[in-house]
CSV table of N, CA and C in Angstrom, one decimal:
chain,number,residue,atom,x,y,z
A,1,UNK,N,-100.5,-119.7,8.7
A,1,UNK,CA,-99.5,-119.9,7.6
A,1,UNK,C,-98.5,-120.9,8.0
A,2,UNK,N,-97.8,-121.5,7.1
A,2,UNK,CA,-96.8,-122.5,7.4
A,2,UNK,C,-95.5,-121.8,7.4
A,3,UNK,N,-94.4,-122.4,8.1
A,3,UNK,CA,-93.2,-121.7,8.3
A,3,UNK,C,-92.6,-121.4,7.0
A,4,UNK,N,-92.7,-122.2,6.0
A,4,UNK,CA,-92.2,-122.0,4.7
A,4,UNK,C,-92.9,-120.7,4.1
A,5,UNK,N,-94.2,-120.7,4.1
A,5,UNK,CA,-95.0,-119.6,3.7
A,5,UNK,C,-94.5,-118.3,4.3
A,6,UNK,N,-94.3,-118.3,5.7
A,6,UNK,CA,-93.9,-117.1,6.3
A,6,UNK,C,-92.4,-116.7,5.9
A,7,UNK,N,-91.6,-117.6,5.7
A,7,UNK,CA,-90.2,-117.2,5.3
A,7,UNK,C,-90.1,-116.7,3.9
A,8,UNK,N,-91.0,-117.3,2.9
A,8,UNK,CA,-91.1,-116.7,1.7
A,8,UNK,C,-91.7,-115.2,1.7
A,9,UNK,N,-92.7,-115.1,2.5
A,9,UNK,CA,-93.3,-113.8,2.6
A,9,UNK,C,-92.3,-112.8,3.1
A,10,UNK,N,-91.5,-113.1,4.1
A,10,UNK,CA,-90.5,-112.3,4.7
A,10,UNK,C,-89.5,-112.0,3.8
A,11,UNK,N,-89.0,-112.9,2.9
A,11,UNK,CA,-88.0,-112.7,1.8
A,11,UNK,C,-88.5,-111.7,0.8
A,12,UNK,N,-89.7,-111.8,0.4
A,12,UNK,CA,-90.4,-110.8,-0.5
A,12,UNK,C,-90.4,-109.5,0.1
A,13,UNK,N,-90.7,-109.4,1.5
A,13,UNK,CA,-90.8,-108.1,2.2
A,13,UNK,C,-89.4,-107.4,2.2
A,14,UNK,N,-88.4,-108.2,2.5
A,14,UNK,CA,-87.1,-107.7,2.6
A,14,UNK,C,-86.7,-107.2,1.2
A,15,UNK,N,-86.9,-107.9,0.1
A,15,UNK,CA,-86.7,-107.5,-1.3
A,15,UNK,C,-87.4,-106.1,-1.6
A,16,UNK,N,-88.6,-105.9,-1.1
A,16,UNK,CA,-89.3,-104.7,-1.4
A,16,UNK,C,-88.8,-103.5,-0.7
A,17,UNK,N,-87.9,-103.7,0.4
A,17,UNK,CA,-87.3,-102.7,1.2
A,17,UNK,C,-86.0,-102.2,0.5
A,18,UNK,N,-85.5,-102.9,-0.4
A,18,UNK,CA,-84.3,-102.5,-1.1
A,18,UNK,C,-84.5,-101.3,-2.0
């Protein structure tokens, strides 16, 4: 995965934890 793809995935993961 690209760095941008990883950061986007991580952002979605954080949002799902809220």
